[in-house]
XYZ file of C-alpha atoms in Angstrom:
637
model
C 6.692 14.032 -27.358
C 8.925 16.572 -25.513
C 7.390 19.869 -24.600
C 9.679 21.465 -27.143
C 11.197 19.429 -29.694
C 14.551 20.033 -31.179
C 14.541 22.834 -33.910
C 15.398 20.646 -36.929
C 14.291 20.347 -40.632
C 13.205 16.685 -41.262
C 11.917 14.508 -44.026
C 11.225 16.243 -47.289
C 11.798 19.660 -45.912
C 15.291 18.789 -45.134
C 16.082 18.075 -48.733
C 14.468 21.257 -50.120
C 17.375 23.548 -51.334
C 15.132 25.941 -53.434
C 11.713 26.386 -54.886
C 12.302 24.043 -57.929
C 12.722 21.192 -55.522
C 8.905 21.391 -55.140
C 8.062 20.596 -58.674
C 8.470 16.985 -58.731
C 6.592 16.203 -55.462
C 3.229 14.351 -55.766
C 0.158 15.443 -53.633
C 0.887 13.106 -50.839
C 4.405 14.294 -50.722
C 3.159 18.025 -50.783
C 0.829 17.162 -47.701
C 3.631 15.723 -45.914
C 5.779 18.720 -46.654
C 3.077 21.105 -45.343
C 2.949 19.178 -42.249
C 6.853 19.288 -41.800
C 6.870 23.002 -42.362
C 4.404 23.548 -39.789
C 6.255 21.351 -37.256
C 9.311 23.389 -37.745
C 7.421 26.567 -37.433
C 6.129 25.598 -34.075
C 9.375 24.167 -32.901
C 11.429 27.253 -34.030
C 9.123 29.767 -32.608
C 8.577 27.927 -29.334
C 12.489 28.030 -28.885
C 13.138 31.671 -29.909
C 9.997 33.516 -30.008
C 8.795 35.187 -33.286
C 5.686 35.496 -35.564
C 3.826 32.006 -35.396
C 0.202 32.605 -36.228
C 0.907 34.563 -39.503
C 3.184 31.912 -40.775
C 1.028 29.046 -39.855
C -1.703 30.485 -42.036
C 0.253 30.907 -45.172
C 1.824 27.394 -45.569
C -0.227 26.223 -48.513
C -0.327 29.804 -50.071
C 3.564 29.866 -49.962
C 3.845 26.455 -51.492
C 1.484 27.364 -54.267
C 3.358 30.555 -55.050
C 6.656 28.725 -55.382
C 5.196 25.864 -57.546
C 3.467 28.343 -60.030
C 6.143 31.138 -60.152
C 9.947 30.815 -60.669
C 11.545 32.811 -57.898
C 14.015 34.570 -58.111
C 13.419 35.092 -61.904
C 9.917 35.997 -60.761
C 9.916 38.287 -57.864
C 7.767 37.777 -54.668
C 7.377 40.668 -52.244
C 6.236 40.136 -48.806
C 4.321 42.837 -47.250
C 5.624 43.521 -43.641
C 7.561 40.403 -43.973
C 6.505 38.600 -40.714
C 4.718 36.126 -42.839
C 7.793 35.003 -44.690
C 9.112 32.229 -42.629
C 7.589 29.442 -44.889
C 9.220 31.310 -47.873
C 12.562 31.215 -46.176
C 12.137 27.374 -45.741
C 11.287 26.742 -49.284
C 14.083 28.742 -50.678
C 16.793 26.747 -48.739
C 16.902 28.014 -45.343
C 14.961 25.547 -43.311
C 18.287 24.090 -41.875
C 18.915 27.429 -40.292
C 15.924 27.875 -38.386
C 17.778 26.894 -35.131
C 19.177 30.176 -35.136
C 15.921 32.260 -35.893
C 16.127 35.873 -34.609
C 19.499 35.310 -32.995
C 22.808 37.270 -33.700
C 24.439 36.225 -36.852
C 21.365 33.768 -37.367
C 18.232 33.973 -39.577
C 16.381 37.379 -39.542
C 12.688 37.348 -38.555
C 11.947 39.216 -41.833
C 13.195 38.801 -45.341
C 16.797 39.679 -45.805
C 18.441 40.641 -48.978
C 21.777 39.514 -47.304
C 20.408 36.188 -46.793
C 18.985 35.004 -50.164
C 18.452 36.196 -53.836
C 14.773 35.288 -53.143
C 14.301 38.060 -50.756
C 13.606 41.617 -52.101
C 12.136 43.616 -49.476
C 13.314 43.635 -45.789
C 11.426 46.723 -44.552
C 8.924 45.326 -41.705
C 6.681 48.484 -42.196
C 3.184 47.483 -43.558
C 1.328 48.492 -46.817
C 4.362 48.869 -48.889
C 4.609 45.871 -51.118
C 2.296 47.017 -53.708
C 4.472 50.110 -54.373
C 7.669 48.028 -54.528
C 5.882 45.594 -56.827
C 4.687 48.427 -59.088
C 8.072 49.839 -59.420
C 9.624 46.418 -60.166
C 6.781 45.739 -62.763
C 7.623 49.190 -64.440
C 11.255 48.197 -64.496
C 10.555 44.842 -66.214
C 8.661 46.743 -68.868
C 11.259 49.234 -69.284
C 13.848 46.503 -69.777
C 11.579 44.229 -71.800
C 11.640 41.491 -69.215
C 9.088 38.614 -69.062
C 9.291 38.285 -65.359
C 6.234 38.331 -63.029
C 5.973 40.346 -59.725
C 3.970 38.783 -56.919
C 3.021 40.856 -53.942
C 1.592 39.142 -50.886
C -0.313 41.577 -48.668
C -2.331 40.825 -45.639
C -5.775 42.251 -45.380
C -4.645 44.356 -42.422
C -2.072 46.033 -44.504
C -4.836 46.925 -47.174
C -6.116 49.371 -44.483
C -3.018 51.469 -45.089
C -3.378 54.413 -47.519
C -0.187 53.688 -49.399
C -1.610 50.331 -50.494
C -4.399 52.103 -52.271
C -2.043 54.721 -53.666
C -0.224 51.820 -55.284
C -3.331 50.186 -56.516
C -4.411 53.194 -58.213
C -1.219 53.282 -60.206
C -1.142 49.605 -60.900
C -4.556 49.656 -62.394
C -3.438 52.297 -64.783
C -1.351 49.995 -66.650
C -3.137 46.981 -67.763
C -0.429 45.065 -69.473
C 2.082 44.630 -66.655
C 2.647 41.092 -65.218
C 1.781 41.819 -61.562
C -0.169 39.534 -59.332
C -1.440 40.937 -55.992
C -2.217 38.184 -53.442
C -4.564 39.507 -50.633
C -4.089 37.195 -47.754
C -7.463 37.658 -45.954
C -7.345 36.216 -42.498
C -9.586 39.015 -41.095
C -6.762 40.155 -38.793
C -3.620 42.179 -38.489
C -2.672 41.856 -34.788
C -6.331 41.944 -33.914
C -9.321 41.545 -36.243
C -9.067 43.964 -39.197
C -11.217 47.184 -38.800
C -13.019 49.573 -41.247
C -15.065 49.688 -44.310
C -12.523 47.628 -46.329
C -12.690 44.725 -43.849
C -16.482 44.637 -43.888
C -16.397 44.746 -47.705
C -13.981 41.857 -48.021
C -16.068 39.765 -45.977
C -18.822 40.196 -48.273
C -17.123 39.531 -51.484
C -18.128 36.337 -53.217
C -17.716 35.204 -56.813
C -20.522 34.537 -59.356
C -19.514 31.418 -61.391
C -21.824 32.516 -64.251
C -20.692 36.183 -64.673
C -17.477 35.804 -66.742
C -18.840 32.865 -68.881
C -22.092 34.864 -69.657
C -20.220 37.916 -70.505
C -17.671 36.026 -72.909
C -20.645 34.171 -74.441
C -22.622 37.329 -75.218
C -19.468 39.046 -76.620
C -18.721 36.076 -78.961
C -22.440 36.183 -80.148
C -22.436 39.973 -80.794
C -19.171 40.586 -82.198
C -19.257 37.413 -84.454
C -22.042 38.669 -86.481
C -19.784 41.456 -88.265
C -20.630 44.860 -89.252
C -21.034 47.653 -86.783
C -23.930 46.290 -84.954
C -21.979 43.682 -83.062
C -19.204 45.642 -81.652
C -21.533 48.532 -80.689
C -23.796 46.254 -78.821
C -20.986 44.921 -76.997
C -19.720 48.376 -76.050
C -23.300 48.988 -74.829
C -23.007 45.916 -72.622
C -19.747 47.288 -71.130
C -21.499 50.460 -70.250
C -23.906 48.725 -68.166
C -21.057 46.266 -66.778
C -20.878 47.930 -63.559
C -24.546 47.226 -62.603
C -24.384 43.730 -63.785
C -21.206 43.195 -61.784
C -22.450 44.824 -58.580
C -25.451 42.563 -58.929
C -23.787 39.296 -59.538
C -20.163 39.676 -58.093
C -19.100 42.246 -55.520
C -15.538 41.964 -56.569
C -16.353 45.057 -58.539
C -14.511 47.132 -55.860
C -11.233 46.012 -57.437
C -12.379 45.508 -60.923
C -13.780 48.958 -61.127
C -10.114 50.107 -60.619
C -9.065 47.938 -63.723
C -7.607 45.086 -61.662
C -8.827 41.532 -62.599
C -10.134 39.736 -59.607
C -9.853 36.071 -58.818
C -11.522 34.545 -55.783
C -12.153 34.151 -52.817
C -9.921 31.043 -52.871
C -9.568 28.760 -49.965
C -6.102 29.477 -48.716
C -5.562 25.883 -47.348
C -6.594 23.987 -50.439
C -3.345 23.822 -52.418
C -5.033 22.645 -55.785
C -7.357 25.627 -55.798
C -4.554 27.893 -54.822
C -2.375 26.675 -57.869
C -5.415 26.822 -60.226
C -6.160 30.561 -59.233
C -2.464 31.542 -59.330
C -1.840 29.933 -62.766
C -4.851 31.706 -64.154
C -3.416 35.036 -62.692
C -0.030 34.264 -64.274
C -1.512 33.711 -67.754
C -3.551 36.864 -67.533
C -1.732 39.732 -69.481
C -2.105 42.334 -66.895
C -2.601 43.089 -63.163
C -4.504 40.438 -61.242
C -5.806 40.346 -57.627
C -6.091 36.975 -55.933
C -8.264 37.094 -52.897
C -7.129 34.212 -50.601
C -8.941 33.269 -47.312
C -6.733 31.856 -44.652
C -6.825 31.114 -40.970
C -4.140 32.576 -38.763
C -2.609 29.754 -36.749
C -3.936 27.019 -39.055
C -2.612 23.660 -38.046
C -2.009 24.561 -34.190
C -5.166 24.763 -32.371
C -3.616 26.634 -29.499
C -2.789 29.466 -31.747
C -6.213 29.445 -33.619
C -7.961 29.543 -30.135
C -5.923 32.381 -28.920
C -8.297 35.254 -28.723
C -5.853 38.028 -28.208
C -3.815 37.771 -31.339
C -3.880 34.114 -32.472
C -0.094 33.979 -31.478
C 0.855 36.795 -33.992
C 3.961 37.326 -32.153
C 5.133 34.914 -29.370
C 7.727 34.787 -26.733
C 9.419 31.329 -26.239
C 6.664 28.945 -25.142
C 5.754 25.411 -24.350
C 4.365 23.938 -27.453
C 1.980 21.494 -25.649
C 0.245 24.162 -23.592
C 1.160 27.436 -25.480
C 2.197 28.912 -22.212
C 5.309 31.230 -22.042
C 8.428 29.371 -20.734
C 9.161 32.454 -18.525
C 7.219 35.249 -17.133
C 8.752 38.439 -18.479
C 9.193 41.191 -15.703
C 6.715 44.147 -15.935
C 7.515 46.250 -19.082
C 7.219 49.906 -19.914
C 3.912 49.236 -21.963
C 2.314 47.776 -18.898
C 3.104 50.926 -16.847
C 1.514 53.024 -19.685
C -1.526 50.690 -19.983
C -2.259 51.097 -16.221
C -1.577 54.835 -15.974
C -3.727 55.815 -19.224
C -6.721 54.045 -17.509
C -6.295 56.170 -14.378
C -6.073 59.196 -16.315
C -9.164 58.418 -18.464
C -11.102 57.750 -15.153
C -10.284 61.282 -14.077
C -10.659 63.074 -17.356
C -13.607 62.291 -19.684
C -11.923 64.428 -22.530
C -8.951 61.967 -22.927
C -9.397 59.516 -25.814
C -6.960 57.071 -27.331
C -6.039 56.212 -30.974
C -4.071 53.138 -32.252
C -3.088 52.095 -35.711
C -4.093 48.316 -35.694
C -1.976 47.675 -32.436
C -4.389 47.985 -29.519
C -2.858 45.341 -27.334
C 0.989 45.875 -28.363
C 0.936 49.363 -27.427
C -1.171 48.989 -24.212
C -4.438 50.774 -25.086
C -6.435 47.428 -24.673
C -7.257 48.121 -20.953
C -8.480 51.622 -21.904
C -10.661 50.174 -24.654
C -12.016 47.448 -22.433
C -13.283 50.002 -19.732
C -14.202 52.895 -22.231
C -14.849 51.246 -25.779
C -16.375 54.396 -27.006
C -13.241 56.352 -26.232
C -10.595 54.378 -28.162
C -10.352 54.467 -31.868
C -8.593 51.842 -33.939
C -7.913 53.342 -37.363
C -6.147 50.378 -38.980
C -2.451 50.636 -40.351
C -2.792 54.256 -41.068
C -0.398 56.231 -38.831
C -0.931 59.372 -41.241
C -4.479 59.269 -40.737
C -4.246 58.548 -37.067
C -2.308 61.785 -36.612
C -4.486 64.248 -38.464
C -7.638 62.539 -37.179
C -6.169 63.114 -33.702
C -5.667 66.733 -34.603
C -9.107 67.153 -35.515
C -10.259 65.458 -32.214
C -8.035 68.108 -30.413
C -9.644 70.843 -32.466
C -13.147 69.439 -31.409
C -12.243 69.756 -27.788
C -10.892 66.526 -26.560
C -7.338 65.317 -25.869
C -6.271 62.485 -27.959
C -3.402 60.096 -26.941
C -1.825 58.394 -30.014
C 0.123 55.276 -28.967
C 2.323 53.881 -31.706
C 5.589 52.146 -31.966
C 8.379 54.833 -32.224
C 9.519 53.555 -35.556
C 6.169 53.851 -37.097
C 5.770 57.463 -36.111
C 8.394 58.041 -38.829
C 5.613 57.553 -41.329
C 3.550 60.198 -40.069
C 6.230 62.971 -39.429
C 4.662 65.360 -41.982
C 1.351 65.176 -40.255
C 3.043 66.006 -36.723
C 4.783 68.882 -38.302
C 2.278 70.524 -40.537
C -1.118 69.283 -39.081
C -0.849 68.983 -35.236
C 2.169 71.344 -34.459
C 1.230 74.063 -37.046
C -2.248 74.398 -35.523
C -0.765 74.123 -31.940
C -3.115 71.468 -31.092
C -2.888 69.455 -27.815
C -2.264 65.885 -28.946
C -0.167 63.500 -26.925
C 1.979 60.957 -28.791
C 3.203 57.891 -26.720
C 5.994 56.129 -28.410
C 6.609 52.532 -27.458
C 9.759 50.568 -28.145
C 11.857 53.771 -28.615
C 15.478 53.372 -29.306
C 17.231 49.958 -29.937
C 14.740 47.225 -29.940
C 17.072 44.369 -31.016
C 15.538 40.953 -32.289
C 13.275 42.248 -35.033
C 15.936 44.072 -37.118
C 16.727 47.474 -38.731
C 13.367 48.670 -39.697
C 11.934 47.976 -36.042
C 14.506 50.000 -34.121
C 12.961 53.297 -32.780
C 16.131 55.330 -33.077
C 14.966 58.215 -35.372
C 12.060 59.964 -33.256
C 14.216 62.222 -31.068
C 16.087 63.553 -34.216
C 12.984 64.020 -36.276
C 10.889 65.580 -33.569
C 13.555 68.144 -32.469
C 12.530 69.665 -35.906
C 9.075 70.501 -34.880
C 8.362 73.915 -33.515
C 6.649 74.051 -30.186
C 6.544 70.249 -29.561
C 7.372 69.127 -25.985
C 9.113 65.710 -25.589
C 9.648 63.610 -22.436
C 11.921 60.578 -22.044
C 11.255 58.969 -18.547
C 13.915 56.922 -16.905
C 11.622 54.658 -14.893
C 8.014 53.574 -14.263
C 7.292 56.495 -11.913
C 8.660 59.072 -14.116
C 6.555 57.427 -17.040
C 3.389 58.007 -15.031
C 4.422 61.613 -14.154
C 5.451 62.483 -17.665
C 2.219 61.069 -19.080
C 0.132 63.295 -16.731
C 2.206 66.264 -17.484
C 1.768 65.673 -21.313
C -1.986 65.507 -21.225
C -2.149 68.763 -19.490
C -0.428 70.457 -22.641
C -3.406 71.786 -24.715
C -1.793 74.244 -27.020
C 1.106 71.998 -28.644
C 1.858 68.428 -29.422
C 3.513 66.435 -26.612
C 5.475 63.303 -26.777
C 6.333 60.587 -24.269
C 8.833 57.829 -25.465
C 10.051 54.822 -23.578
C 12.065 51.709 -24.550
C 11.197 48.051 -25.057
C 11.603 45.454 -22.289
C 11.728 45.607 -18.589
C 11.346 48.726 -16.596
C 14.443 49.490 -14.434
C 14.061 50.239 -10.783
C 12.884 53.652 -9.853
C 15.670 56.157 -9.114
C 14.620 59.254 -7.081
C 16.161 62.564 -7.559
C 18.247 64.205 -4.999
C 16.876 67.531 -6.277
C 14.869 68.987 -9.014
C 16.015 72.116 -10.998
C 13.167 73.134 -13.162
C 12.164 70.155 -15.052
C 15.533 68.449 -14.568
C 16.161 65.822 -12.066
C 19.644 65.721 -10.416
C 20.322 62.120 -9.529
C 23.716 62.532 -8.337
C 25.895 65.487 -7.081
C 29.447 64.881 -6.042
C 31.490 67.583 -4.339
C 33.781 69.549 -6.803
C 31.994 67.681 -9.763
C 34.138 67.865 -12.842
C 31.875 65.803 -15.278
C 28.301 66.467 -16.029
C 26.526 63.206 -17.088
C 23.151 63.845 -19.102
C 21.281 60.613 -19.222
C 18.235 60.640 -21.493
C 15.413 58.204 -20.454
C 16.730 54.816 -19.485
C 20.305 55.918 -20.213
C 20.034 57.943 -16.982
C 20.847 54.585 -15.261
C 23.943 54.124 -17.527
C 25.048 57.592 -16.474
C 24.689 56.722 -12.714
C 26.861 53.483 -13.435
C 29.306 55.550 -15.356
C 29.551 58.057 -12.355
C 30.583 55.242 -10.014
C 33.259 54.050 -12.311
C 34.631 57.886 -12.653
C 34.433 58.035 -8.874
C 36.606 54.812 -8.690
C 39.058 56.777 -10.961
C 38.926 59.819 -8.689
C 36.704 62.042 -10.882
C 33.787 63.550 -9.464
C 30.432 63.877 -11.368
C 26.895 65.214 -11.415
C 24.206 63.122 -13.009
C 21.089 64.621 -14.430
C 17.937 63.329 -16.042
C 16.391 66.249 -18.093
C 13.037 64.445 -18.059
C 11.813 66.898 -20.756
C 14.459 67.118 -23.513
C 12.479 69.524 -25.800
C 12.269 72.287 -25.347
C 15.862 71.954 -24.000
C 15.823 72.845 -20.318
C 18.007 76.034 -19.669
C 19.196 74.539 -16.352
C 21.315 72.190 -18.464
C 23.437 75.042 -19.669
C 23.779 76.638 -16.142
C 25.015 73.158 -14.918
C 27.356 73.000 -17.803
C 29.092 76.177 -16.741
C 30.174 74.583 -13.521
C 31.752 71.503 -15.083
C 34.888 70.775 -17.171
C 33.152 68.203 -19.418
C 29.699 67.373 -20.448
C 28.741 63.838 -21.416
C 25.346 63.044 -23.118
C 23.994 59.397 -23.432
C 20.731 58.574 -25.433
C 19.029 55.667 -27.095
C 18.744 57.532 -30.366
C 20.812 58.372 -33.606
C 23.806 60.925 -33.044
C 22.721 63.321 -35.635
C 19.984 65.587 -34.541
C 19.369 63.989 -31.147
C 19.496 65.506 -27.610
C 23.216 65.368 -27.455
C 23.721 67.356 -30.698
C 21.155 69.875 -29.540
C 23.199 70.408 -26.401
C 26.315 70.821 -28.379
C 24.403 73.585 -30.475
C 23.149 75.217 -27.189
C 26.509 75.405 -25.510
C 28.068 76.858 -28.565
C 25.206 79.564 -28.894
C 25.643 80.348 -25.153
C 29.336 81.066 -25.711
C 30.533 78.261 -23.415
C 33.678 76.538 -24.237
C 32.967 73.378 -22.223
C 33.383 70.290 -24.395
C 30.528 67.993 -25.044
C 30.783 64.219 -25.742
C 27.795 62.711 -27.439
C 27.112 59.092 -26.946
C 24.185 57.852 -29.083
C 23.438 55.298 -31.757
C 25.548 55.206 -34.737
C 23.530 56.419 -37.764
C 23.413 53.208 -39.556
C 20.854 50.431 -39.866
C 21.619 47.890 -37.072
C 21.423 44.038 -37.463
C 19.118 42.008 -35.410
C 20.575 40.992 -32.007
C 19.629 41.396 -28.301
C 19.350 44.948 -27.089
C 22.110 44.748 -24.548
C 24.497 43.196 -27.176
C 23.839 46.080 -29.584
C 24.229 48.682 -26.860
C 27.646 47.213 -25.971
C 28.713 47.245 -29.654
C 27.598 50.888 -29.990
C 29.500 52.037 -26.772
C 26.250 52.657 -24.819
C 27.583 51.176 -21.585
C 28.909 52.578 -18.359
C 32.408 51.452 -18.831
C 32.623 52.868 -22.376
C 31.037 56.244 -21.385
C 33.365 56.314 -18.345
C 36.546 55.612 -20.384
C 35.655 58.080 -22.860
C 35.081 60.790 -20.215
C 38.582 60.162 -18.719
C 40.316 60.330 -22.108
C 38.708 63.719 -22.844
C 38.397 65.308 -19.544
C 40.307 68.665 -20.000
C 42.496 70.513 -17.478
C 40.433 72.806 -15.256
C 39.535 76.302 -16.746
C 36.895 78.798 -17.417
C 33.863 77.536 -19.509
C 32.760 81.073 -20.453
C 33.657 82.109 -24.016
């Protein structure tokens, strides 16, 4: 066998054009299909990278869902979406897996543009139950007999939004809604918190339901008032009976029927449980126990994250095919430990992403000073605010896209109380392969609205270390340090510093002021070279701290004929638009050209491909500057 086989659907899987093709398969054929699905999963992710462990764990579960329910008539909603590769295969897309996560190829998440079987493509966790509740309500309003199936991982059940939805789902007991909790004990890492502990204790009591039904029949069958009254009395003590016999009461006390736990790799047991749930006239929760990485020992044995998300790898060994250059996260991982060594008041907070955001080394060295709160960004921010009120300095590390979920808490909890909390935003800007909802292109715009907040965008590794140290010194306001996905560019030293602004290049008689935000400073330098070739002199600056806006930028603007801003963020409300407003307020007439991300949802593609398409490249910036460079004149209004 080759280290990496060709990515090709074979055998029974090659003939699957939709879920109905599963109906006529006998048990032996279904076993073969499961094996073929796992083979294609491993081959595709080994070649392209992607989410392996979660999908290996839901092969039998996905097959059972599509044999019991009738997609797309019945609607299947996948929470987070990284566990939907098998769903894609069984809905006719197995032949397309050679192009997984490539431009114009299959998305790594459900995609409404790809298939009528895909309903939700947002990759943010804990949302599926709210979508499902809304869909079920719509079916009720329109008189439809459709079912809604929401598949949510146990890690996503740590998010408060999931419980808000459960509270509403339970209030309407006649809607055809099935919640499948895929309990593998992990999100990226083992799931944390009281819910996780409770799920591990849940067991069924085979005699509970039959006994209750038998008593009901005996009491109500006698006629008169005695029987029903006695049955109501029995229900008055139901909680005590249930808690003694069946700990699933956590869900049933909400009014949601509970089935399970069910072996998530026993196809017959899954189909039996799902069929029972489908027949029940009301919301049902099916608790399924799966093993992340099932069928690929290398994934199961991976202690870090069971190959939750993998780069291309050798399927025989599990080793990455190429060693990635040092990334931004690794710089943060190293520096936060150095800071923690020096300052005992610094603590870390993560929302179920200890390793991906680089807090793992901090947690290894100081396990009592790093807190994983589960997939609960809102709670993480307000908890951090409380920590700051209590005299410590929290560092909240999240992906930039996930801070969107906690904007209200940053604004009205942290900033309003002027608390010293540092937010470290990983994967800011264009991230590429994971699609629209993973791009961290909103934070600079959203955070510009927060009074008193300080925001740094380092251009290289040394500036990241520097900004992080400066941020944790701010104890009377929130501070933010954002950085991109991927390799860290080479350090660029400043030729001078004006306040907090680094001047990276200053030509004599400079006409164009290029303001490069974060890693876009390198693009600004490259654009300056192209302008020089065209006979136009430039000054290149990196503001380092973009909020509050450094006044030195306006002083520099007065001395140039054109200001050009470049940022890895949306155009509206970002650094460029802030500079435009500041220039206008100062009465300057110097024009400002803003280069930023178009305010649209970007398709999945490599970061450099998207940046080129968006015009965030040195040639595009230089050409635009030459086109709009005005004749010399006074920039004072």
